Short mmCIF file of C-alpha atoms in Angstrom, two decimals:
data_model
loop_
_atom_site.label_atom_id
_atom_site.label_comp_id
_atom_site.label_asym_id
_atom_site.label_seq_id
_atom_site.Cartn_x
_atom_site.Cartn_y
_atom_site.Cartn_z
CA MET A 19 144.19 -109.61 95.20
CA THR A 20 141.75 -107.30 96.84
CA ARG A 21 139.03 -106.22 94.52
CA LEU A 22 137.50 -102.86 93.88
CA PHE A 23 133.83 -102.60 94.65
CA VAL A 24 133.63 -99.33 92.78
CA SER A 25 135.94 -98.07 90.10
CA ARG A 26 137.38 -94.60 90.33
CA ARG A 27 135.32 -93.43 87.37
CA ARG A 28 132.07 -94.78 88.75
CA PHE A 29 132.94 -93.34 92.14
CA MET A 30 133.31 -89.85 90.71
CA GLY A 31 129.88 -90.23 89.12
CA ILE A 32 128.23 -91.24 92.37
CA ALA A 33 130.10 -88.59 94.34
CA GLY A 34 129.06 -85.92 91.84
CA VAL A 35 125.39 -86.80 92.20
CA ALA A 36 125.71 -86.90 95.98
CA ALA A 37 127.50 -83.54 96.10
CA SER A 38 124.86 -81.89 93.92
CA THR A 39 122.16 -82.72 96.47
CA VAL A 40 123.98 -80.94 99.31
CA PRO A 41 122.52 -77.48 98.64
CA LEU A 42 119.04 -79.05 98.57
CA ALA A 43 119.66 -80.29 102.09
CA GLY A 44 120.35 -76.67 103.07
CA CYS A 45 118.43 -74.98 105.53
CA ASP A 46 115.28 -73.20 104.58
CA MET A 47 113.34 -76.45 104.88
CA LEU A 48 113.71 -76.18 108.65
CA ASP A 49 112.73 -72.51 108.83
CA GLY A 50 109.01 -73.20 109.44
CA LEU A 51 109.71 -75.45 112.43
CA LEU A 52 111.99 -72.86 113.98
CA ALA A 53 109.84 -69.75 113.54
CA GLY A 54 108.53 -67.75 116.51
CA ASP A 55 105.98 -69.78 118.40
CA ASP A 56 106.29 -73.14 116.63
CA PRO A 57 106.12 -75.98 119.21
CA VAL A 58 109.30 -77.54 117.77
CA ARG A 59 111.24 -74.38 118.56
CA GLY A 60 109.64 -74.33 122.01
CA PHE A 61 110.77 -77.90 122.64
CA LEU A 62 114.33 -77.22 121.49
CA ALA A 63 114.42 -74.06 123.65
CA SER A 64 113.58 -76.12 126.75
CA ALA A 65 117.21 -77.28 126.68
CA ASN A 66 118.01 -73.85 128.13
CA THR A 67 116.10 -74.77 131.31
CA LEU A 68 118.26 -77.89 131.56
CA THR A 69 121.40 -75.78 131.12
CA TYR A 70 120.17 -73.29 133.77
CA ARG A 71 119.43 -76.06 136.30
CA LEU A 72 122.72 -77.87 135.71
CA GLN A 73 124.82 -74.70 135.90
CA ARG A 74 123.03 -73.68 139.12
CA LEU A 75 123.88 -77.14 140.46
CA LEU A 76 127.47 -77.08 139.22
CA ILE A 77 128.48 -73.50 140.08
CA PRO A 78 128.75 -72.69 143.79
CA VAL A 79 126.43 -69.75 144.58
CA ASP A 80 129.21 -67.28 145.40
CA ARG A 81 131.84 -68.61 142.96
CA LEU A 82 133.39 -65.65 141.17
CA ALA A 83 133.78 -65.23 137.45
CA PRO A 84 137.48 -65.02 136.44
CA GLU A 85 139.09 -61.65 137.13
CA PHE A 86 142.03 -60.25 135.21
CA SER A 87 145.07 -58.05 135.84
CA GLU A 88 145.40 -54.38 134.83
CA SER A 89 147.75 -55.40 131.99
CA GLU A 90 144.91 -57.24 130.31
CA ILE A 91 142.90 -54.04 129.84
CA ARG A 92 144.17 -53.46 126.30
CA GLN A 93 141.35 -51.37 124.83
CA GLY A 94 138.26 -49.38 125.74
CA GLN A 95 135.07 -51.28 126.48
CA ARG A 96 133.35 -51.85 123.13
CA PRO A 97 129.91 -50.17 123.21
CA ASN A 98 127.03 -52.25 121.86
CA GLY A 99 123.23 -52.10 121.58
CA SER A 100 121.99 -48.63 122.57
CA THR A 101 124.95 -46.28 122.69
CA ASP A 102 123.26 -42.87 122.73
CA PRO A 103 119.63 -42.96 123.90
CA THR A 104 117.41 -40.17 122.57
CA ASP A 105 114.46 -40.66 124.88
CA PRO A 106 113.39 -37.21 126.28
CA ALA A 107 113.55 -38.22 129.95
CA TYR A 108 117.11 -39.47 129.46
CA LEU A 109 118.24 -36.45 127.45
CA ALA A 110 116.97 -34.10 130.18
CA LEU A 111 119.00 -35.96 132.80
CA LYS A 112 122.09 -36.19 130.61
CA ASP A 113 122.05 -32.44 129.88
CA ALA A 114 122.26 -31.77 133.62
CA GLU A 115 125.03 -34.38 134.02
CA PHE A 116 122.62 -36.71 135.82
CA ALA A 117 122.32 -34.38 138.85
CA ALA A 118 118.59 -35.06 139.02
CA TYR A 119 119.02 -38.82 138.54
CA ARG A 120 117.24 -41.08 141.04
CA LEU A 121 117.42 -44.87 141.04
CA ASN A 122 113.96 -46.10 141.88
CA VAL A 123 113.88 -49.32 143.96
CA SER A 124 110.42 -50.85 144.28
CA GLY A 125 108.35 -54.01 144.15
CA LEU A 126 108.62 -56.71 146.79
CA VAL A 127 110.72 -54.64 149.21
CA GLU A 128 110.03 -53.40 152.74
CA ARG A 129 111.34 -49.88 152.03
CA PRO A 130 110.97 -48.55 148.47
CA MET A 131 113.82 -46.12 147.80
CA GLN A 132 114.98 -43.34 145.51
CA LEU A 133 118.77 -43.17 145.45
CA THR A 134 120.87 -40.33 144.02
CA LEU A 135 124.17 -41.04 142.28
CA ASP A 136 126.04 -39.59 145.26
CA GLU A 137 124.20 -41.90 147.61
CA LEU A 138 125.12 -44.86 145.42
CA ARG A 139 128.78 -43.73 145.22
CA ASN A 140 128.93 -43.37 149.01
CA MET A 141 127.86 -46.94 149.56
CA PRO A 142 130.59 -49.63 149.80
CA SER A 143 132.00 -50.23 146.33
CA ARG A 144 133.56 -53.09 144.44
CA THR A 145 136.04 -52.82 141.56
CA GLN A 146 136.61 -55.79 139.28
CA ILE A 147 138.46 -56.43 136.03
CA THR A 148 136.31 -58.87 134.12
CA ARG A 149 135.65 -60.13 130.64
CA HIS A 150 132.47 -58.99 128.92
CA ASP A 151 131.11 -61.67 126.58
CA CYS A 152 128.67 -60.56 123.92
CA VAL A 153 126.10 -63.07 122.69
CA GLU A 154 127.49 -62.36 119.21
CA GLY A 155 130.73 -64.05 120.19
CA TRP A 156 133.26 -61.33 121.00
CA SER A 157 134.85 -60.57 124.37
CA CYS A 158 136.36 -57.47 125.94
CA VAL A 159 138.23 -57.03 129.25
CA ALA A 160 137.49 -53.91 131.32
CA LYS A 161 137.52 -52.58 134.89
CA TRP A 162 134.14 -51.90 136.45
CA THR A 163 133.38 -50.01 139.68
CA GLY A 164 130.04 -49.95 141.42
CA VAL A 165 127.93 -50.79 144.42
CA PRO A 166 127.03 -54.45 144.96
CA LEU A 167 123.37 -54.96 144.10
CA ALA A 168 123.03 -57.14 147.22
CA ARG A 169 123.86 -54.05 149.32
CA VAL A 170 121.07 -52.00 147.70
CA LEU A 171 118.63 -54.89 148.07
CA ASP A 172 119.53 -55.23 151.77
CA GLU A 173 118.91 -51.52 152.37
CA ALA A 174 115.50 -51.88 150.75
CA GLY A 175 114.71 -55.14 152.55
CA VAL A 176 113.68 -57.86 150.10
CA LYS A 177 110.44 -59.67 150.95
CA SER A 178 110.46 -63.45 151.22
CA ASP A 179 108.40 -64.11 148.06
CA ALA A 180 110.89 -62.26 145.85
CA ARG A 181 112.25 -64.39 142.98
CA TYR A 182 113.60 -61.98 140.39
CA VAL A 183 115.17 -58.56 140.12
CA VAL A 184 114.02 -56.58 137.07
CA PHE A 185 116.04 -53.69 135.60
CA HIS A 186 113.98 -51.02 133.83
CA CYS A 187 115.95 -48.82 131.44
CA PHE A 188 115.74 -45.40 129.79
CA ASP A 189 116.63 -46.58 126.29
CA SER A 190 113.99 -47.66 123.79
CA MET A 191 114.76 -50.43 121.34
CA SER A 192 113.05 -51.27 118.08
CA LEU A 193 110.52 -54.10 117.99
CA GLY A 194 110.33 -54.00 114.20
CA LEU A 195 106.76 -53.48 112.98
CA ALA A 196 105.48 -53.54 116.56
CA GLY A 197 107.10 -50.16 117.25
CA SER A 198 109.55 -49.85 120.11
CA ALA A 199 109.86 -50.83 123.76
CA ALA A 200 111.99 -49.78 126.70
CA TYR A 201 114.92 -52.10 127.35
CA TYR A 202 114.51 -54.25 130.42
CA GLU A 203 116.19 -57.33 131.86
CA SER A 204 115.80 -59.69 134.80
CA ILE A 205 117.89 -62.11 136.87
CA ASP A 206 117.21 -64.58 139.66
CA MET A 207 118.03 -63.84 143.32
CA ILE A 208 121.23 -65.96 143.16
CA ASP A 209 122.77 -63.71 140.50
CA ALA A 210 121.22 -60.63 142.14
CA ARG A 211 123.06 -61.42 145.39
CA HIS A 212 126.30 -62.58 143.74
CA PRO A 213 129.32 -60.59 145.02
CA GLN A 214 130.33 -59.51 141.48
CA THR A 215 126.84 -58.29 140.57
CA ILE A 216 127.32 -54.54 140.86
CA LEU A 217 125.47 -51.43 139.78
CA ALA A 218 128.41 -49.90 137.95
CA TYR A 219 129.00 -46.16 137.71
CA GLY A 220 132.70 -46.37 136.81
CA LEU A 221 134.57 -47.87 133.86
CA ASN A 222 138.37 -48.22 133.57
CA GLY A 223 138.93 -45.66 136.34
CA SER A 224 136.59 -42.95 134.99
CA ALA A 225 132.89 -42.17 135.22
CA LEU A 226 130.78 -44.57 133.17
CA PRO A 227 130.47 -43.04 129.65
CA VAL A 228 127.09 -42.61 127.95
CA ALA A 229 128.02 -45.20 125.30
CA ASN A 230 128.48 -47.82 128.03
CA GLY A 231 125.29 -47.06 129.96
CA ALA A 232 125.70 -43.88 132.06
CA PRO A 233 124.79 -43.16 134.71
CA LEU A 234 124.23 -46.72 135.93
CA ARG A 235 124.43 -50.21 134.45
CA VAL A 236 124.49 -53.65 135.97
CA ARG A 237 127.31 -56.19 135.72
CA ILE A 238 126.32 -59.87 135.88
CA GLU A 239 129.65 -61.52 135.30
CA ARG A 240 128.54 -65.14 134.91
CA GLN A 241 126.17 -64.34 132.07
CA LEU A 242 126.32 -62.78 128.60
CA GLY A 243 126.27 -59.06 127.81
CA TYR A 244 122.60 -58.71 126.93
CA LYS A 245 121.65 -59.45 130.55
CA MET A 246 123.68 -56.45 131.75
CA ALA A 247 121.15 -53.66 131.33
CA LYS A 248 122.48 -50.14 130.67
CA TYR A 249 120.86 -46.76 131.45
CA ILE A 250 119.06 -48.24 134.46
CA ARG A 251 116.06 -46.17 135.54
CA ALA A 252 114.52 -48.44 138.16
CA ILE A 253 114.94 -51.75 139.94
CA GLU A 254 111.85 -53.80 140.66
CA VAL A 255 111.80 -56.94 142.80
CA VAL A 256 109.11 -59.37 141.64
CA SER A 257 107.91 -62.94 142.06
CA ASP A 258 106.73 -63.37 138.46
CA LEU A 259 108.01 -62.11 135.11
CA SER A 260 104.95 -62.84 132.97
CA THR A 261 103.28 -59.45 133.52
CA ILE A 262 106.34 -57.40 132.53
CA GLY A 263 107.05 -56.39 128.93
CA GLY A 264 106.48 -59.34 126.61
CA GLY A 265 106.48 -61.67 129.61
CA ARG A 266 109.76 -63.49 128.95
CA GLY A 267 111.98 -61.55 131.30
CA GLY A 268 113.76 -59.15 128.97
CA TYR A 269 113.81 -57.19 125.73
CA TRP A 270 115.95 -59.80 123.93
CA GLU A 271 114.11 -62.69 125.56
CA ASP A 272 110.86 -61.30 124.13
CA LEU A 273 112.56 -61.54 120.72
CA GLY A 274 113.51 -65.21 121.21
CA TYR A 275 116.80 -65.17 123.15
CA ASP A 276 117.22 -67.46 126.16
CA TRP A 277 116.42 -65.97 129.56
CA TYR A 278 119.40 -67.74 131.15
CA ALA A 279 122.53 -66.52 129.41
CA GLY A 280 125.24 -68.37 131.35
CA ILE A 281 126.06 -70.15 128.08
CA MET B 4 139.56 -113.68 116.74
CA ASN B 5 138.17 -114.34 120.15
CA THR B 6 135.86 -111.42 120.48
CA THR B 7 132.12 -111.22 120.49
CA GLU B 8 131.96 -108.58 117.76
CA TYR B 9 133.13 -111.22 115.26
CA ASP B 10 131.85 -114.22 117.14
CA PRO B 11 131.92 -117.15 114.70
CA GLN B 12 128.52 -118.11 116.09
CA THR B 13 127.00 -115.08 114.47
CA ILE B 14 128.45 -115.70 111.06
CA THR B 15 125.87 -116.86 108.57
CA THR B 16 126.48 -118.29 105.16
CA ARG B 17 124.27 -116.75 102.55
CA ALA B 18 122.65 -118.60 99.61
CA GLN B 19 125.30 -117.29 97.21
CA ALA B 20 127.99 -118.56 99.59
CA ARG B 21 128.92 -114.98 100.52
CA LEU B 22 129.90 -114.56 104.09
CA THR B 23 128.30 -111.93 106.30
CA ILE B 24 129.21 -111.08 109.83
CA ARG B 25 127.60 -108.99 112.49
CA ARG B 26 129.89 -106.03 112.31
CA HIS B 27 128.35 -103.23 114.37
CA ARG B 28 126.53 -103.59 117.64
CA LEU B 29 123.18 -101.90 118.17
CA VAL B 30 124.70 -99.25 120.46
CA THR B 31 127.38 -98.46 117.84
CA ARG B 32 124.75 -98.05 115.14
CA LEU B 33 122.35 -95.97 117.24
CA THR B 34 125.08 -93.62 118.49
CA HIS B 35 126.45 -93.30 114.94
CA TRP B 36 123.13 -92.06 113.53
CA ALA B 37 122.29 -89.91 116.55
CA TRP B 38 125.67 -88.20 116.10
CA ALA B 39 125.09 -87.84 112.36
CA VAL B 40 121.82 -85.93 112.94
CA ALA B 41 123.17 -83.90 115.88
CA LEU B 42 126.42 -82.95 114.11
CA PHE B 43 124.57 -81.91 110.95
CA LEU B 44 122.40 -79.48 112.93
CA LEU B 45 125.27 -78.39 115.19
CA LEU B 46 127.28 -77.47 112.09
CA LEU B 47 124.52 -75.45 110.43
CA SER B 48 123.43 -73.68 113.64
CA GLY B 49 127.08 -73.12 114.52
CA LEU B 50 127.67 -71.32 111.23
CA GLN B 51 124.56 -69.22 112.01
CA ILE B 52 126.12 -68.27 115.37
CA PHE B 53 129.49 -67.53 113.73
CA ASN B 54 127.73 -65.15 111.31
CA ALA B 55 126.76 -62.89 114.25
CA HIS B 56 130.45 -61.99 114.65
CA PRO B 57 132.39 -63.52 111.76
CA ALA B 58 135.90 -63.14 113.18
CA LEU B 59 138.22 -65.33 115.26
CA TYR B 60 140.93 -64.27 117.70
CA ILE B 61 143.69 -65.64 119.91
CA GLY B 62 143.55 -64.87 123.64
CA GLN B 63 141.00 -63.88 126.26
CA GLN B 64 139.38 -61.07 124.31
CA SER B 65 138.65 -59.80 120.81
CA GLY B 66 141.05 -57.12 119.61
CA PHE B 67 139.20 -54.02 118.41
CA ALA B 68 141.93 -51.52 119.28
CA PHE B 69 144.71 -54.07 118.68
CA ASP B 70 145.11 -56.99 116.33
CA ASN B 71 144.87 -60.55 117.60
CA GLY B 72 142.62 -61.73 114.79
CA VAL B 73 143.41 -64.90 112.84
CA PHE B 74 140.35 -65.30 110.63
CA SER B 75 137.47 -63.19 109.37
CA ILE B 76 134.85 -63.10 106.65
CA GLN B 77 133.73 -59.56 105.75
CA PRO B 78 132.05 -57.79 102.88
CA SER B 79 134.34 -55.07 101.53
CA ARG B 80 133.89 -52.45 98.80
CA ASP B 81 136.53 -52.67 96.08
CA ARG B 82 137.96 -49.85 93.92
CA ASN B 83 135.11 -50.11 91.39
CA GLY B 84 132.55 -49.67 94.16
CA GLU B 85 131.49 -53.30 94.04
CA VAL B 86 131.01 -55.17 97.32
CA ARG B 87 133.17 -58.29 97.49
CA GLY B 88 133.26 -61.06 100.09
CA ILE B 89 136.74 -61.08 101.61
CA THR B 90 137.92 -64.01 103.70
CA THR B 91 141.07 -63.29 105.70
CA VAL B 92 143.18 -66.20 106.98
CA LEU B 93 146.23 -65.27 109.09
CA GLY B 94 146.50 -61.90 107.35
CA ARG B 95 146.06 -63.20 103.79
CA ASN B 96 142.97 -62.03 101.90
CA PHE B 97 140.96 -64.25 99.59
CA ASP B 98 138.07 -63.11 97.40
CA THR B 99 135.22 -65.49 98.23
CA THR B 100 132.37 -63.50 96.67
CA GLY B 101 129.37 -65.69 95.96
CA VAL B 102 129.86 -68.02 98.90
CA LEU B 103 131.56 -66.34 101.88
CA GLY B 104 130.94 -62.71 102.81
CA VAL B 105 128.68 -61.89 99.90
CA SER B 106 126.23 -64.46 98.53
CA GLY B 107 122.84 -64.85 96.92
CA ALA B 108 121.51 -63.74 93.54
CA LYS B 109 122.97 -60.55 91.97
CA GLN B 110 119.75 -58.57 92.56
CA VAL B 111 119.39 -59.56 96.22
CA ARG B 112 122.95 -59.84 97.49
CA ALA B 113 123.20 -60.96 101.13
CA TYR B 114 126.10 -59.55 103.11
CA ARG B 115 126.71 -62.42 105.51
CA ALA B 116 129.69 -64.64 106.29
CA PHE B 117 128.21 -68.08 105.53
CA PRO B 118 125.45 -68.20 102.89
CA ALA B 119 121.78 -68.96 103.60
CA TRP B 120 122.09 -72.54 102.36
CA LEU B 121 124.70 -73.31 105.02
CA THR B 122 122.89 -71.98 108.10
CA VAL B 123 119.91 -72.91 110.29
CA PRO B 124 117.64 -71.02 110.05
CA SER B 125 118.45 -69.85 106.51
CA TYR B 126 117.85 -66.20 107.48
CA GLN B 127 119.94 -64.29 110.02
CA ASP B 128 118.59 -65.30 113.47
CA LEU B 129 121.20 -65.69 116.20
CA ALA B 130 118.60 -66.47 118.91
CA THR B 131 117.22 -69.48 117.03
CA GLY B 132 120.71 -70.59 115.97
CA ARG B 133 121.62 -70.73 119.66
CA VAL B 134 118.42 -72.60 120.57
CA VAL B 135 119.16 -75.27 117.93
CA HIS B 136 122.89 -75.42 118.77
CA PHE B 137 122.46 -75.89 122.52
CA PHE B 138 119.68 -78.47 122.14
CA PHE B 139 121.82 -80.62 119.87
CA ALA B 140 124.89 -79.96 122.00
CA TRP B 141 123.00 -81.71 124.80
CA VAL B 142 122.10 -84.57 122.43
CA PHE B 143 125.68 -84.81 121.20
CA ALA B 144 127.26 -84.84 124.67
CA THR B 145 124.70 -87.30 126.06
CA VAL B 146 125.24 -89.69 123.15
CA TYR B 147 128.99 -89.33 123.64
CA ALA B 148 128.70 -90.32 127.31
CA ILE B 149 126.57 -93.35 126.36
CA TRP B 150 128.94 -94.39 123.56
CA PHE B 151 132.02 -94.00 125.73
CA MET B 152 130.67 -96.07 128.61
CA ALA B 153 129.27 -98.77 126.31
CA SER B 154 132.51 -98.94 124.32
CA VAL B 155 134.63 -99.33 127.42
CA ILE B 156 132.35 -102.04 128.81
CA ASN B 157 131.86 -104.05 125.59
CA GLY B 158 135.49 -103.72 124.48
CA HIS B 159 134.74 -101.77 121.28
CA LEU B 160 137.10 -99.01 122.36
CA ARG B 161 140.07 -101.25 123.12
CA ARG B 162 139.58 -103.69 120.26
CA ASP B 163 138.38 -101.53 117.37
CA ILE B 164 139.33 -97.92 118.12
CA LEU B 165 142.60 -97.66 120.04
CA PRO B 166 145.45 -98.30 117.59
CA GLY B 167 148.04 -100.83 118.80
CA TRP B 168 151.66 -101.36 117.80
CA GLY B 169 150.55 -103.67 115.03
CA ASP B 170 148.40 -100.90 113.60
CA ILE B 171 151.26 -98.41 113.70
CA ARG B 172 153.53 -100.91 111.89
CA ALA B 173 150.83 -101.64 109.31
CA LEU B 174 150.23 -97.96 108.63
CA PRO B 175 152.64 -97.49 105.65
CA HIS B 176 151.27 -100.59 103.92
CA THR B 177 147.60 -99.60 104.53
CA LEU B 178 148.38 -96.10 103.30
CA THR B 179 149.86 -97.28 99.99
CA GLU B 180 146.99 -99.73 99.51
CA HIS B 181 144.47 -96.91 100.02
CA ILE B 182 146.30 -94.60 97.62
CA ARG B 183 146.05 -97.40 95.03
CA PHE B 184 142.30 -97.70 95.79
CA HIS B 185 142.80 -101.22 97.14
CA PHE B 186 140.45 -101.81 100.05
CA ASP B 187 140.50 -104.92 102.14
CA HIS B 188 137.21 -106.11 103.62
CA ASP B 189 137.91 -108.57 106.37
CA GLY B 190 135.43 -106.99 108.76
CA ARG B 191 138.02 -105.44 111.03
CA TYR B 192 139.06 -101.83 111.05
CA ASN B 193 142.42 -101.32 109.35
CA SER B 194 145.10 -99.14 110.90
CA LEU B 195 144.03 -95.99 109.02
CA GLN B 196 140.43 -96.44 110.12
CA LYS B 197 141.46 -97.01 113.72
CA LEU B 198 143.67 -93.94 113.68
CA SER B 199 141.03 -91.66 112.16
CA TYR B 200 138.23 -92.96 114.39
CA ALA B 201 140.46 -92.60 117.45
CA LEU B 202 141.24 -89.00 116.42
CA VAL B 203 137.59 -88.12 115.91
CA LEU B 204 136.12 -89.98 118.88
CA LEU B 205 138.85 -89.48 121.47
CA LEU B 206 140.26 -86.08 120.48
CA PHE B 207 137.95 -84.03 118.24
CA PHE B 208 134.66 -84.84 120.02
CA PRO B 209 135.95 -84.10 123.54
CA LEU B 210 137.71 -80.97 122.20
CA MET B 211 134.41 -79.76 120.71
CA ILE B 212 132.58 -80.26 124.01
CA LEU B 213 135.32 -78.67 126.14
CA THR B 214 135.96 -75.65 123.88
CA GLY B 215 132.19 -75.18 123.71
CA LEU B 216 131.99 -75.14 127.51
CA THR B 217 134.94 -72.71 127.65
CA MET B 218 132.80 -70.15 125.80
CA SER B 219 130.15 -70.30 128.53
CA PRO B 220 130.65 -67.49 131.11
CA GLY B 221 128.85 -69.68 133.66
CA MET B 222 131.24 -72.58 133.09
CA ASN B 223 134.20 -70.18 133.31
CA ALA B 224 133.17 -69.57 136.92
CA ALA B 225 132.58 -73.28 137.57
CA TRP B 226 135.72 -74.59 135.86
CA PRO B 227 138.22 -71.73 135.42
CA TRP B 228 140.89 -74.28 134.44
CA LEU B 229 139.17 -74.51 131.05
CA LEU B 230 140.44 -71.00 130.24
CA ASP B 231 143.99 -72.00 131.23
CA LEU B 232 143.76 -75.21 129.24
CA PHE B 233 142.79 -73.46 125.99
CA GLY B 234 144.48 -70.10 126.52
CA GLY B 235 141.39 -67.92 126.84
CA ARG B 236 137.81 -67.74 125.68
CA GLN B 237 138.57 -66.38 122.22
CA THR B 238 141.25 -69.01 121.59
CA ALA B 239 138.71 -71.65 122.62
CA ARG B 240 136.26 -70.18 120.09
CA THR B 241 138.96 -70.39 117.40
CA ILE B 242 139.78 -74.02 118.31
CA HIS B 243 136.04 -74.83 118.25
CA PHE B 244 135.93 -73.48 114.68
CA VAL B 245 139.11 -75.26 113.52
CA VAL B 246 137.95 -78.61 114.94
CA MET B 247 134.64 -78.04 113.13
CA LEU B 248 136.63 -77.75 109.88
CA LEU B 249 138.54 -80.94 110.73
CA LEU B 250 135.27 -82.77 111.42
CA VAL B 251 133.85 -81.56 108.10
CA GLY B 252 137.06 -82.84 106.48
CA PHE B 253 136.62 -86.19 108.22
CA PHE B 254 132.99 -86.33 107.04
CA VAL B 255 134.02 -85.76 103.41
CA VAL B 256 136.66 -88.51 103.55
CA HIS B 257 134.26 -90.76 105.49
CA LEU B 258 131.59 -90.43 102.76
CA PHE B 259 134.24 -90.86 100.06
CA MET B 260 135.36 -94.12 101.66
CA VAL B 261 131.79 -95.40 102.06
CA PHE B 262 131.24 -94.88 98.34
CA ALA B 263 134.64 -96.24 97.38
CA ALA B 264 134.42 -99.33 99.62
CA GLY B 265 130.93 -100.31 98.51
CA PRO B 266 128.07 -98.07 99.63
CA ILE B 267 125.42 -100.82 99.89
CA ASN B 268 127.55 -103.08 102.09
CA GLU B 269 128.81 -100.22 104.24
CA MET B 270 125.39 -98.64 104.72
CA ARG B 271 123.81 -101.98 105.51
CA SER B 272 126.43 -102.71 108.13
CA MET B 273 125.71 -99.40 109.88
CA ILE B 274 121.91 -99.87 109.68
CA THR B 275 121.34 -103.60 110.21
CA GLY B 276 124.78 -104.49 111.54
CA ARG B 277 125.41 -107.09 108.82
CA TYR B 278 128.55 -106.79 106.72
CA ARG B 279 129.64 -108.93 103.80
CA LEU B 280 133.23 -110.08 103.74
CA ASP B 281 135.41 -110.42 100.67
CA ASP B 282 135.30 -113.97 99.30
CA ARG B 283 138.93 -114.59 100.19
CA HIS B 284 138.11 -114.10 103.90
CA LYS B 285 135.51 -116.88 103.90
CA GLY B 286 137.80 -119.34 105.52
CA GLY B 287 140.17 -116.76 106.97
CA ASN B 288 138.92 -114.75 109.86
CA ALA B 289 135.72 -116.74 110.08
CA ARG B 290 137.39 -119.80 111.42
#
């Protein structure tokens, strides 16, 4: 007959000892290696560059993110992050229903511009029903209307050494003990010129509400929500991100999130 | 046996007349341990990511104004004003205070879905959880590609993993033998092993990779068929979670079997490749 290498009783003993060590294997022993500027974390984070390169290779430049039908708009767009900025400059504009709002376009452009909301609304528009994916894990389908960013960039005339578009925002976010900083974000020229990348002023058929980024926010449909800056004050075209904010290309990036958020 | 994995040439007779064979190839052993490390860290960083929004849904989106939720772990204040950890599975509530939803010492309760000892890092840090998860996702997928190609070429897949008719017929017998704690050690995988390894390697692993990719907005543009295949991004996230549970279940049984079947012999075979047969197989398979 086959023989038992381990009896049931002895097995339970061994298994009990093994199981009791599981919590010890838990996770604070890795915390040091993964903190802030530890080189181990830096090495692991380099996988994001690999993901960025491969997705740029795999996804045709103008390939659209999936769009949905009206029937799939089943709820309002969930507001997240800043939902009611209290910065004085923003409050002054909001009180006058953004009549004095100007979108500042500067940096590596031939013709720096200041655009009113009416000017933006009179430019060719695009409406798209897309899925907003938050880095936290949830998704929400909504209809966005706005002017393609490529159109604004063309009017301003982008210089040949331009590599990134930076969005500067009205809302300040906490940096913990380091005080606070204005929200900002950045994308490469491929996403900046993507047909679905719009400066949105409309949501689900109405004017963009304050909670969702009024008067202007950007939609970058092939990346996660934190890339899609709200309360946009200015657009700056640059060749280098290291001199802006914390130097990593965005408010969340400066706190450790990946710059490329297509995953 | 006419295969190289159990090539009679490699069989050596030990001093105590016990028979050992070369059971696992180098590539099988290396991929096994690479997966073990990667899956451990994928699990713990995955639970960290889950904690950022500890709820699962069916469909394209997450219902906030409607209900398409199937699972959630939330802290909730009870009638006595005490905060309890409530885990909801398909509408049924379970009090999981101490582990899920609310954990940690009484004085310093943490209101988080999975407790500190089950996440990497131990504290709440979605950014770092994602960094760890996507690094080891690359490791996991790369090792899978290597294992798959090697196993097709060297015959491991066809001979040891894919169950045949004989394995299906042998299943009831193997099952009753296992329930009686009778384990046969002839060096080959029995029908239960083949079936479970085939499930894990050919179904669960690819499902993990594909549902993971379905959550990527970039990949949704590249391969929109992923959304059709899994029925939406949030369904894919739910499947990713369920397959994680199945893999944890496999891991528990896998460890159980290693201990039950002889931990020294089993561990040695996965480290050095050498595996000792039962005495009765001396003249049997090792013709």
